Amino acid sequence: MPSGLVALALGGFGIGLTEFLIAGLLPQVASSFAVSEAAAGWLISGYALSVAVGAIALTAATARLPRKGVLVGLVALFVVGNLLSALAPSYPVMLLGRIVAALCHGSFFGIGSLVARSLVAPEKKSRAVAVMFAGLTLANVLGVPFGALVGERWGWRVAFWAVTAIGVLALGGIAAFVPDGAGDTRQPTATGHSDLTPVDGLRAQFRAFRSWQVWLTLTATALSYGGMFGAFSYIAYTFTEVGGFSPADVAWLLMVYGAGLVVGNLVGGRAADRDRDRALLLALLGLAVTLAVFGLLARSAAASVILVFLMGLFGFASVPGMITRVTDFAHGAALAASANVSASNIGNALGAWLGGLAITAGLGYTAPLYVGAGIVLISVIVMAVAARQAKSPAQQTEYCA
């Protein structure tokens, strides 16, 4: 495994950690700044909004710059944001730190995925992306318990100091181990493995969105994330109100879900390198079936444990393939890769909203699972259309242009 890829994974771990750990620290932060829990919740929602905006804005603004240098700058921005949070004398400064840290999130994973795939042979590109995202999935498992544990023992500021330190390590690793020119398709990469055509300048970046395949992939991404996270947003209620678990059980059940994310990410990357569209269809179909069956068997404790693991596994198995697919049809446009991250966040918001509507309508705490299954089923249809059209001679010409 290239050292540069490990450095990218460490960066992903740090960014994922700062996203998730705040959930375990909200009561302490609210008490520290004497604000309501609702106000403290903006540290989560403000982060998410900043991710969606930063993914497009920063990628567009850095379109002409070498991608290694952009990644170093993005991680430096992440360090500054977390440093602000660790030192924040007031709630507004804390919120500013969260927003600054979040700006790098989407662009890092978008541009980083292009750099990651350039570090390995083309036939291993999805696995390389999966390795980079392994840091994010691990953070999903450890983020909330890490924040809660560190915050309880040493205070919430220490948690942000720890994330800042991880950011500094990732910054040094990327600067030292990612080769110059990696992922920069305007010149040969240091490894000579690039399988992307040249993309230069903002206008060329936007031209990538003329591809119907790019839009289909972005739509499938938004719907798959929307279905999974729409169900996941209310999963604690499903466990406690339907499955009969105690509130104390929710933490380890979420870790089971996180373990599924880690396994699904790595298995999905390997499968996508063999037959990407088939792997994506199977992952999405598996997620739709899992969510529907979960809704039916949510009263069974044993079934819930198995199904929440499968929910994570199938939910993240499509991620590496979706990213390499959108960047292939976008001919290496970093803006398209970052748009994929924005699409996932839009899907998250849509799914959570629809799941909440179902509960409000009195359909019960299993309703988000059924809603999620329906959303993912639409994603399966979109992906099937995309895969079928990709086999046409016209699409093959577009792909190879």
Short mmCIF file of C-alpha atoms in Angstrom, two decimals:
data_model
loop_
_atom_site.label_atom_id
_atom_site.label_comp_id
_atom_site.label_asym_id
_atom_site.label_seq_id
_atom_site.Cartn_x
_atom_site.Cartn_y
_atom_site.Cartn_z
CA MET A 1 0.00 0.00 0.00
CA PRO A 2 1.54 3.35 -1.01
CA SER A 3 2.46 5.56 1.95
CA GLY A 4 0.63 8.45 0.30
CA LEU A 5 -2.57 6.41 0.40
CA VAL A 6 -2.12 5.83 4.14
CA ALA A 7 -1.66 9.58 4.62
CA LEU A 8 -4.90 10.24 2.71
CA ALA A 9 -6.71 7.69 4.89
CA LEU A 10 -5.38 9.41 8.02
CA GLY A 11 -6.69 12.72 6.70
CA GLY A 12 -10.06 11.10 6.05
CA PHE A 13 -10.05 9.70 9.58
CA GLY A 14 -9.41 13.12 11.09
CA ILE A 15 -12.09 14.81 8.99
CA GLY A 16 -14.59 12.08 9.78
CA LEU A 17 -13.74 12.27 13.46
CA THR A 18 -14.41 16.00 13.67
CA GLU A 19 -17.75 15.46 11.94
CA PHE A 20 -19.00 12.72 14.26
CA LEU A 21 -17.44 13.38 17.68
CA ILE A 22 -19.47 16.53 18.32
CA ALA A 23 -22.60 14.39 18.84
CA GLY A 24 -21.09 12.97 22.02
CA LEU A 25 -19.95 16.40 23.22
CA LEU A 26 -23.05 18.56 22.69
CA PRO A 27 -24.23 18.59 26.34
CA GLN A 28 -20.78 19.67 27.55
CA VAL A 29 -20.38 22.33 24.86
CA ALA A 30 -23.87 23.71 25.51
CA SER A 31 -23.13 23.90 29.24
CA SER A 32 -19.71 25.48 28.68
CA PHE A 33 -21.09 28.32 26.56
CA ALA A 34 -24.44 28.57 28.39
CA VAL A 35 -26.48 27.97 25.25
CA SER A 36 -29.47 25.72 24.68
CA GLU A 37 -29.06 22.24 23.24
CA ALA A 38 -30.98 23.44 20.18
CA ALA A 39 -28.42 26.21 19.65
CA ALA A 40 -25.59 23.76 20.19
CA GLY A 41 -27.16 21.59 17.50
CA TRP A 42 -26.07 24.18 14.95
CA LEU A 43 -22.55 22.86 15.46
CA ILE A 44 -23.80 19.77 13.61
CA SER A 45 -26.18 21.29 11.05
CA GLY A 46 -23.85 24.22 10.35
CA TYR A 47 -21.08 21.74 9.65
CA ALA A 48 -23.26 19.83 7.18
CA LEU A 49 -24.27 22.99 5.30
CA SER A 50 -20.65 24.10 5.14
CA VAL A 51 -19.65 20.70 3.68
CA ALA A 52 -22.18 21.06 0.85
CA VAL A 53 -21.06 24.60 0.01
CA GLY A 54 -17.32 24.02 0.40
CA ALA A 55 -17.30 20.89 -1.76
CA ILE A 56 -18.24 22.90 -4.85
CA ALA A 57 -16.79 26.33 -4.02
CA LEU A 58 -13.28 25.27 -3.01
CA THR A 59 -12.95 22.67 -5.76
CA ALA A 60 -13.98 25.26 -8.35
CA ALA A 61 -11.66 27.90 -6.89
CA THR A 62 -8.64 25.54 -7.03
CA ALA A 63 -9.35 24.00 -10.44
CA ARG A 64 -6.02 25.11 -11.96
CA LEU A 65 -3.81 24.27 -9.00
CA PRO A 66 -1.79 21.05 -8.52
CA ARG A 67 -3.93 18.62 -6.56
CA LYS A 68 -1.29 17.67 -4.03
CA GLY A 69 -0.87 21.32 -3.09
CA VAL A 70 -4.64 21.73 -2.85
CA LEU A 71 -4.89 18.76 -0.49
CA VAL A 72 -2.15 20.20 1.73
CA GLY A 73 -4.05 23.51 1.82
CA LEU A 74 -7.34 21.78 2.61
CA VAL A 75 -5.87 19.85 5.53
CA ALA A 76 -4.24 23.06 6.78
CA LEU A 77 -7.72 24.66 6.71
CA PHE A 78 -9.02 21.69 8.67
CA VAL A 79 -6.30 22.15 11.29
CA VAL A 80 -7.09 25.86 11.64
CA GLY A 81 -10.81 25.15 12.05
CA ASN A 82 -10.28 22.58 14.80
CA LEU A 83 -7.73 24.80 16.49
CA LEU A 84 -10.35 27.56 16.59
CA SER A 85 -12.82 25.11 18.14
CA ALA A 86 -10.29 23.96 20.75
CA LEU A 87 -9.46 27.53 21.76
CA ALA A 88 -12.93 29.05 21.28
CA PRO A 89 -13.67 31.65 24.01
CA SER A 90 -17.34 31.90 22.94
CA TYR A 91 -20.04 29.99 21.10
CA PRO A 92 -19.83 32.11 17.89
CA VAL A 93 -16.09 31.37 17.62
CA MET A 94 -16.80 27.68 18.19
CA LEU A 95 -19.37 27.72 15.39
CA LEU A 96 -16.91 29.55 13.14
CA GLY A 97 -14.31 26.86 13.82
CA ARG A 98 -16.79 24.15 12.86
CA ILE A 99 -17.68 25.94 9.63
CA VAL A 100 -14.02 26.50 8.69
CA ALA A 101 -13.16 22.83 9.38
CA ALA A 102 -16.14 21.67 7.32
CA LEU A 103 -15.21 23.70 4.25
CA CYS A 104 -12.43 21.25 3.42
CA HIS A 105 -14.54 18.10 3.86
CA GLY A 106 -16.13 17.69 0.43
CA SER A 107 -13.16 18.91 -1.58
CA PHE A 108 -10.75 16.70 0.35
CA PHE A 109 -12.70 13.54 -0.46
CA GLY A 110 -13.43 14.67 -4.01
CA ILE A 111 -9.88 15.66 -4.94
CA GLY A 112 -8.36 13.02 -2.67
CA SER A 113 -10.20 10.26 -4.53
CA LEU A 114 -8.52 11.36 -7.78
CA VAL A 115 -5.12 11.44 -6.09
CA ALA A 116 -5.72 8.04 -4.45
CA ARG A 117 -6.56 6.31 -7.72
CA SER A 118 -3.47 7.80 -9.37
CA LEU A 119 -1.23 6.09 -6.79
CA VAL A 120 -2.14 2.59 -7.98
CA ALA A 121 -2.64 0.72 -11.24
CA PRO A 122 -5.94 1.48 -13.02
CA GLU A 123 -7.40 -1.95 -12.25
CA LYS A 124 -7.09 -1.18 -8.51
CA LYS A 125 -8.56 2.34 -8.57
CA SER A 126 -11.77 1.54 -6.66
CA ARG A 127 -9.80 -0.30 -3.98
CA ALA A 128 -7.53 2.73 -3.60
CA VAL A 129 -10.56 4.98 -3.11
CA ALA A 130 -11.92 2.47 -0.58
CA VAL A 131 -8.66 2.64 1.40
CA MET A 132 -8.89 6.43 1.54
CA PHE A 133 -12.51 6.22 2.69
CA ALA A 134 -11.58 3.58 5.27
CA GLY A 135 -10.47 6.45 7.50
CA LEU A 136 -13.94 8.01 7.25
CA THR A 137 -15.74 4.75 7.99
CA LEU A 138 -13.48 4.06 10.98
CA ALA A 139 -14.24 7.55 12.26
CA ASN A 140 -17.93 6.73 11.96
CA VAL A 141 -17.38 3.77 14.31
CA LEU A 142 -15.17 5.62 16.79
CA GLY A 143 -16.28 9.25 16.51
CA VAL A 144 -19.19 9.45 18.95
CA PRO A 145 -17.71 7.13 21.64
CA PHE A 146 -14.32 8.86 21.27
CA GLY A 147 -15.87 12.27 21.80
CA ALA A 148 -17.94 11.10 24.74
CA LEU A 149 -15.04 9.29 26.43
CA VAL A 150 -12.43 12.04 26.00
CA GLY A 151 -14.95 14.73 26.86
CA GLU A 152 -16.01 12.97 30.06
CA ARG A 153 -12.45 12.40 31.27
CA TRP A 154 -10.58 15.50 30.14
CA GLY A 155 -13.15 17.95 28.76
CA TRP A 156 -14.49 18.62 25.28
CA ARG A 157 -11.59 20.91 24.31
CA VAL A 158 -9.12 18.03 24.61
CA ALA A 159 -11.12 16.12 21.98
CA PHE A 160 -10.60 18.96 19.51
CA TRP A 161 -6.92 19.21 20.41
CA ALA A 162 -6.61 15.50 19.59
CA VAL A 163 -8.30 15.97 16.20
CA THR A 164 -6.03 18.95 15.51
CA ALA A 165 -3.00 16.74 16.19
CA ILE A 166 -4.32 14.09 13.78
CA GLY A 167 -4.74 16.84 11.18
CA VAL A 168 -1.12 17.93 11.64
CA LEU A 169 0.08 14.33 11.18
CA ALA A 170 -2.03 13.94 8.03
CA LEU A 171 -0.72 17.25 6.71
CA GLY A 172 2.86 16.12 7.16
CA GLY A 173 2.13 12.69 5.67
CA ILE A 174 0.48 14.08 2.53
CA ALA A 175 3.27 16.62 2.04
CA ALA A 176 5.96 13.95 2.47
CA PHE A 177 4.51 10.84 0.86
CA VAL A 178 2.05 11.89 -1.86
CA PRO A 179 4.14 12.26 -5.05
CA ASP A 180 4.21 15.60 -6.84
CA GLY A 181 1.76 15.54 -9.74
CA ALA A 182 -0.33 12.71 -8.26
CA GLY A 183 -3.89 13.09 -9.48
CA ASP A 184 -2.95 16.14 -11.50
CA THR A 185 -4.06 15.02 -14.96
CA ARG A 186 -2.49 17.99 -16.69
CA GLN A 187 0.85 16.19 -16.48
CA PRO A 188 1.99 12.57 -16.05
CA THR A 189 1.71 11.41 -12.46
CA ALA A 190 4.76 10.33 -10.52
CA THR A 191 3.62 6.73 -10.71
CA GLY A 192 2.66 6.82 -14.37
CA HIS A 193 -0.64 5.08 -13.54
CA SER A 194 -3.13 7.79 -14.49
CA ASP A 195 -5.98 6.49 -16.63
CA LEU A 196 -7.76 9.85 -16.85
CA THR A 197 -7.81 12.31 -19.71
CA PRO A 198 -6.54 15.86 -19.08
CA VAL A 199 -8.86 18.35 -17.41
CA ASP A 200 -7.73 21.94 -16.99
CA GLY A 201 -9.49 25.06 -15.81
CA LEU A 202 -12.91 25.82 -14.43
CA ARG A 203 -14.65 25.84 -17.82
CA ALA A 204 -13.38 22.35 -18.57
CA GLN A 205 -14.48 21.22 -15.11
CA PHE A 206 -18.03 22.37 -15.80
CA ARG A 207 -18.01 20.74 -19.24
CA ALA A 208 -17.81 17.41 -17.47
CA PHE A 209 -21.41 17.93 -16.37
CA ARG A 210 -22.58 17.65 -19.96
CA SER A 211 -22.31 13.89 -19.52
CA TRP A 212 -25.66 12.23 -18.90
CA GLN A 213 -23.78 9.45 -17.08
CA VAL A 214 -22.37 11.95 -14.58
CA TRP A 215 -25.86 13.16 -13.69
CA LEU A 216 -27.25 9.63 -13.43
CA THR A 217 -24.42 8.64 -11.09
CA LEU A 218 -24.89 11.75 -8.92
CA THR A 219 -28.62 11.02 -8.73
CA ALA A 220 -28.02 7.40 -7.76
CA THR A 221 -25.55 8.57 -5.09
CA ALA A 222 -28.02 11.07 -3.59
CA LEU A 223 -30.83 8.49 -3.52
CA SER A 224 -28.72 5.70 -2.03
CA TYR A 225 -27.41 7.94 0.74
CA GLY A 226 -30.89 9.38 1.26
CA GLY A 227 -32.39 5.95 1.75
CA MET A 228 -29.71 4.73 4.14
CA PHE A 229 -29.33 7.87 6.27
CA GLY A 230 -33.05 8.56 6.22
CA ALA A 231 -33.45 5.25 8.05
CA PHE A 232 -30.28 5.72 10.13
CA SER A 233 -31.39 9.15 11.42
CA TYR A 234 -34.16 7.52 13.45
CA ILE A 235 -32.55 4.14 14.10
CA ALA A 236 -32.18 4.83 17.85
CA TYR A 237 -35.98 5.14 18.11
CA THR A 238 -36.39 1.93 16.11
CA PHE A 239 -34.09 0.11 18.52
CA THR A 240 -35.65 1.40 21.73
CA GLU A 241 -39.32 1.85 20.81
CA VAL A 242 -39.73 -1.17 18.53
CA GLY A 243 -36.87 -3.57 19.23
CA GLY A 244 -37.05 -3.29 23.00
CA PHE A 245 -33.40 -2.31 23.46
CA SER A 246 -32.43 -0.01 26.31
CA PRO A 247 -30.99 3.44 25.54
CA ALA A 248 -27.63 2.15 26.82
CA ASP A 249 -27.62 -0.49 24.07
CA VAL A 250 -27.77 2.08 21.28
CA ALA A 251 -24.04 2.91 21.49
CA TRP A 252 -22.83 -0.63 20.78
CA LEU A 253 -25.53 -1.16 18.15
CA LEU A 254 -24.23 1.91 16.33
CA MET A 255 -20.75 0.42 16.49
CA VAL A 256 -22.13 -2.73 14.84
CA TYR A 257 -23.50 -0.48 12.10
CA GLY A 258 -20.11 1.25 11.82
CA ALA A 259 -18.36 -2.10 11.50
CA GLY A 260 -20.66 -2.84 8.58
CA LEU A 261 -19.59 0.44 6.97
CA VAL A 262 -15.91 -0.50 7.24
CA VAL A 263 -16.43 -3.98 5.76
CA GLY A 264 -18.78 -2.76 3.04
CA ASN A 265 -16.38 -0.02 1.96
CA LEU A 266 -13.46 -2.43 1.49
CA VAL A 267 -15.50 -5.23 -0.09
CA GLY A 268 -17.28 -2.77 -2.36
CA GLY A 269 -14.02 -1.30 -3.60
CA ARG A 270 -12.65 -4.72 -4.50
CA ALA A 271 -15.89 -5.77 -6.20
CA ALA A 272 -16.08 -2.54 -8.19
CA ASP A 273 -12.64 -3.18 -9.67
CA ARG A 274 -13.95 -6.48 -11.07
CA ASP A 275 -17.30 -5.34 -12.50
CA ARG A 276 -18.26 -1.91 -11.28
CA ASP A 277 -21.84 -1.48 -12.51
CA ARG A 278 -22.81 -5.00 -11.49
CA ALA A 279 -21.27 -4.43 -8.04
CA LEU A 280 -23.17 -1.15 -7.66
CA LEU A 281 -26.48 -2.71 -8.64
CA LEU A 282 -26.01 -5.60 -6.22
CA ALA A 283 -25.03 -3.24 -3.37
CA LEU A 284 -28.03 -0.97 -3.92
CA LEU A 285 -30.44 -3.86 -4.29
CA GLY A 286 -28.99 -5.46 -1.15
CA LEU A 287 -29.53 -2.21 0.77
CA ALA A 288 -33.15 -1.88 -0.40
CA VAL A 289 -33.93 -5.47 0.63
CA THR A 290 -32.12 -5.08 3.96
CA LEU A 291 -34.10 -1.94 4.89
CA ALA A 292 -37.42 -3.55 3.95
CA VAL A 293 -36.65 -6.73 5.91
CA PHE A 294 -35.43 -4.65 8.85
CA GLY A 295 -38.82 -2.94 8.94
CA LEU A 296 -40.54 -6.34 9.08
CA LEU A 297 -38.24 -7.87 11.73
CA ALA A 298 -37.44 -4.81 13.87
CA ARG A 299 -39.14 -6.38 16.90
CA SER A 300 -36.57 -9.18 16.93
CA ALA A 301 -33.41 -8.24 18.83
CA ALA A 302 -31.24 -10.83 17.09
CA ALA A 303 -32.49 -9.86 13.63
CA SER A 304 -31.93 -6.17 14.40
CA VAL A 305 -28.25 -6.75 15.21
CA ILE A 306 -27.68 -8.67 11.97
CA LEU A 307 -29.68 -6.27 9.83
CA VAL A 308 -28.07 -3.08 11.15
CA PHE A 309 -24.68 -4.59 10.26
CA LEU A 310 -25.94 -5.43 6.74
CA MET A 311 -27.41 -1.94 6.49
CA GLY A 312 -23.95 -0.47 6.98
CA LEU A 313 -22.30 -3.07 4.74
CA PHE A 314 -24.57 -2.60 1.71
CA GLY A 315 -24.92 1.13 2.39
CA PHE A 316 -21.22 1.85 1.98
CA ALA A 317 -20.37 -0.89 -0.52
CA SER A 318 -21.45 1.42 -3.34
CA VAL A 319 -19.32 4.41 -2.30
CA PRO A 320 -15.93 3.59 -3.95
CA GLY A 321 -17.59 2.50 -7.19
CA MET A 322 -19.82 5.57 -7.36
CA ILE A 323 -16.84 7.89 -6.99
CA THR A 324 -14.68 6.19 -9.62
CA ARG A 325 -17.70 5.99 -11.92
CA VAL A 326 -18.50 9.69 -11.74
CA THR A 327 -14.84 10.68 -12.19
CA ASP A 328 -14.40 8.30 -15.13
CA PHE A 329 -17.33 9.77 -17.03
CA ALA A 330 -16.25 13.27 -15.97
CA HIS A 331 -12.76 12.52 -17.36
CA GLY A 332 -11.08 13.28 -14.05
CA ALA A 333 -12.88 16.54 -13.24
CA ALA A 334 -12.35 17.15 -9.53
CA LEU A 335 -15.53 19.24 -9.47
CA ALA A 336 -17.57 16.16 -10.37
CA ALA A 337 -15.90 14.14 -7.61
CA SER A 338 -16.69 16.87 -5.08
CA ALA A 339 -20.24 17.14 -6.45
CA ASN A 340 -20.62 13.48 -5.55
CA VAL A 341 -19.92 14.38 -1.91
CA SER A 342 -22.44 17.24 -2.11
CA ALA A 343 -25.00 14.87 -3.64
CA SER A 344 -24.58 12.49 -0.70
CA ASN A 345 -25.19 15.34 1.78
CA ILE A 346 -28.27 16.47 -0.15
CA GLY A 347 -29.49 12.89 -0.07
CA ASN A 348 -28.90 12.73 3.69
CA ALA A 349 -31.05 15.80 4.24
CA LEU A 350 -33.80 14.54 1.91
CA GLY A 351 -33.92 11.10 3.51
CA ALA A 352 -34.00 12.45 7.07
CA TRP A 353 -36.80 14.85 6.11
CA LEU A 354 -38.93 12.17 4.48
CA GLY A 355 -38.34 9.74 7.36
CA GLY A 356 -39.40 12.44 9.82
CA LEU A 357 -42.57 13.11 7.81
CA ALA A 358 -43.45 9.41 7.97
CA ILE A 359 -43.09 9.38 11.76
CA THR A 360 -45.08 12.63 12.10
CA ALA A 361 -47.84 11.07 10.00
CA GLY A 362 -48.20 8.41 12.69
CA LEU A 363 -46.74 5.52 10.69
CA GLY A 364 -44.47 4.43 13.51
CA TYR A 365 -40.73 4.12 14.08
CA THR A 366 -40.26 1.47 11.43
CA ALA A 367 -41.62 3.83 8.77
CA PRO A 368 -38.20 5.42 8.00
CA LEU A 369 -36.91 1.94 7.13
CA TYR A 370 -39.66 1.43 4.57
CA VAL A 371 -39.24 4.98 3.25
CA GLY A 372 -35.52 4.35 2.94
CA ALA A 373 -36.11 1.09 1.08
CA GLY A 374 -38.35 2.92 -1.39
CA ILE A 375 -35.78 5.67 -1.99
CA VAL A 376 -32.98 3.14 -2.53
CA LEU A 377 -35.21 1.16 -4.92
CA ILE A 378 -35.45 4.28 -7.08
CA SER A 379 -31.66 4.46 -6.94
CA VAL A 380 -31.51 0.86 -8.24
CA ILE A 381 -33.67 1.88 -11.21
CA VAL A 382 -31.50 4.93 -11.93
CA MET A 383 -28.34 2.83 -11.72
CA ALA A 384 -29.83 0.16 -14.00
CA VAL A 385 -30.61 2.83 -16.61
CA ALA A 386 -27.09 4.24 -16.27
CA ALA A 387 -25.49 0.80 -16.63
CA ARG A 388 -27.59 -0.05 -19.67
CA GLN A 389 -26.83 3.25 -21.40
CA ALA A 390 -23.13 2.95 -20.58
CA LYS A 391 -22.97 -0.15 -22.79
CA SER A 392 -24.20 1.74 -25.86
CA PRO A 393 -21.59 2.66 -28.53
CA ALA A 394 -22.24 6.38 -28.00
CA GLN A 395 -21.48 6.15 -24.29
CA GLN A 396 -18.38 4.07 -24.93
CA THR A 397 -17.14 6.80 -27.26
CA GLU A 398 -17.84 9.43 -24.61
CA TYR A 399 -16.04 7.39 -21.94
CA CYS A 400 -12.93 6.93 -24.09
CA ALA A 401 -12.84 10.47 -25.51
#
